[in-house]
GROMACS .gro file of C-alpha atoms in nm:
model
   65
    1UNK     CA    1   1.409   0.384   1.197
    2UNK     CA    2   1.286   0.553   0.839
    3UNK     CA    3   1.445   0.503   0.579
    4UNK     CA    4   1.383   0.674   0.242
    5UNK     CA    5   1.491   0.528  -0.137
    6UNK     CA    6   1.395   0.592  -0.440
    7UNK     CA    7   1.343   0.247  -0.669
    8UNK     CA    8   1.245   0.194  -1.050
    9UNK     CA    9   1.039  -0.101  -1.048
   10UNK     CA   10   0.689  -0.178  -1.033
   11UNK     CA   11   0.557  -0.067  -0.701
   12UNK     CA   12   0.397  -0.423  -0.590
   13UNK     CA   13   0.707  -0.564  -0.673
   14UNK     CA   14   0.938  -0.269  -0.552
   15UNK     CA   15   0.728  -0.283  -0.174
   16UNK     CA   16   0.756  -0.648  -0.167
   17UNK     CA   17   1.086  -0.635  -0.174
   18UNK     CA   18   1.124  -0.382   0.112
   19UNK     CA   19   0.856  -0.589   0.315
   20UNK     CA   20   1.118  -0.863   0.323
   21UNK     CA   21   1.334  -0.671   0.551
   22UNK     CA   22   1.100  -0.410   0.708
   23UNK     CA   23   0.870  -0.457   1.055
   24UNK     CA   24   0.607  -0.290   0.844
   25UNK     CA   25   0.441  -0.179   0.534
   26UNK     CA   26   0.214   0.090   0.476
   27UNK     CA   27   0.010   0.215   0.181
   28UNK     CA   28  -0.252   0.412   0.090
   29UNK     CA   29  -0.572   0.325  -0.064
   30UNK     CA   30  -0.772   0.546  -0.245
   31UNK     CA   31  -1.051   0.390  -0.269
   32UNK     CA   32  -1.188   0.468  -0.572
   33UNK     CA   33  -1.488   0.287  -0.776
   34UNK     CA   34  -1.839   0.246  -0.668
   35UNK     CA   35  -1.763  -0.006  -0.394
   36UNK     CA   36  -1.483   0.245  -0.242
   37UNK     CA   37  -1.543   0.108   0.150
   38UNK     CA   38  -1.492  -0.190   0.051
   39UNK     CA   39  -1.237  -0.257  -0.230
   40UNK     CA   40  -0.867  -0.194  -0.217
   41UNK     CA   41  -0.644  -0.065  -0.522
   42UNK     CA   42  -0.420  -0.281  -0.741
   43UNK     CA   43  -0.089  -0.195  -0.509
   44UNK     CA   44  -0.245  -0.222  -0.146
   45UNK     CA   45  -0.391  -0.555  -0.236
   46UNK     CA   46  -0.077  -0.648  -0.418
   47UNK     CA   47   0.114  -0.609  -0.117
   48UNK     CA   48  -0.130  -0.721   0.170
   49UNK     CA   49  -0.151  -1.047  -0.049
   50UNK     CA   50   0.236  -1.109  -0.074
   51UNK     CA   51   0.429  -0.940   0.212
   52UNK     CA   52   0.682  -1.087   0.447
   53UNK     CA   53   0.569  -0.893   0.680
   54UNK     CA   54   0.261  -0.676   0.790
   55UNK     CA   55   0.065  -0.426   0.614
   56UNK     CA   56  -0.112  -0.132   0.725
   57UNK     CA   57  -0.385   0.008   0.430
   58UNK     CA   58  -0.429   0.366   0.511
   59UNK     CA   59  -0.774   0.589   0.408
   60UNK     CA   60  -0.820   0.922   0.319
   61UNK     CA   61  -1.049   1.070   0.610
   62UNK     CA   62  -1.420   1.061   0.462
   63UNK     CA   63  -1.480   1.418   0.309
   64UNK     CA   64  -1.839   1.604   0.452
   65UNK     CA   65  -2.100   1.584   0.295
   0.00000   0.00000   0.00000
């Protein structure tokens, strides 16, 4: 089941709290920065690091070059 609500808090904290009932978590990572492959944003890691339960990181598709 989805569910959809809308919450005022900080999103780490906000997604941490749904993680504590939820089968899983997923967010998005931008990756932005020089080191984009390889570093997450401030939210994803956040939540990967604190969690109840798992987390799925999603990434754009790589764009052509």
């Amino acid at each position: 089941m989805i569910t959809d609500e809308q919450v005022r808090d900080h999103p780490v904290a906000a997604l941490i709290k749904a993680a504590a009932t939820a089968d899983l978590v997923v967010v998005g990572s931008r990756g932005l920065g020089g080191f984009s492959s390889a570093v997450l944003g401030s939210v994803s890691h956040g939540v990967l690091h604190h969690a109840a339960c798992p987390v799925a990181v999603v990434r754009p598709p790589d764009e052509p070059e």
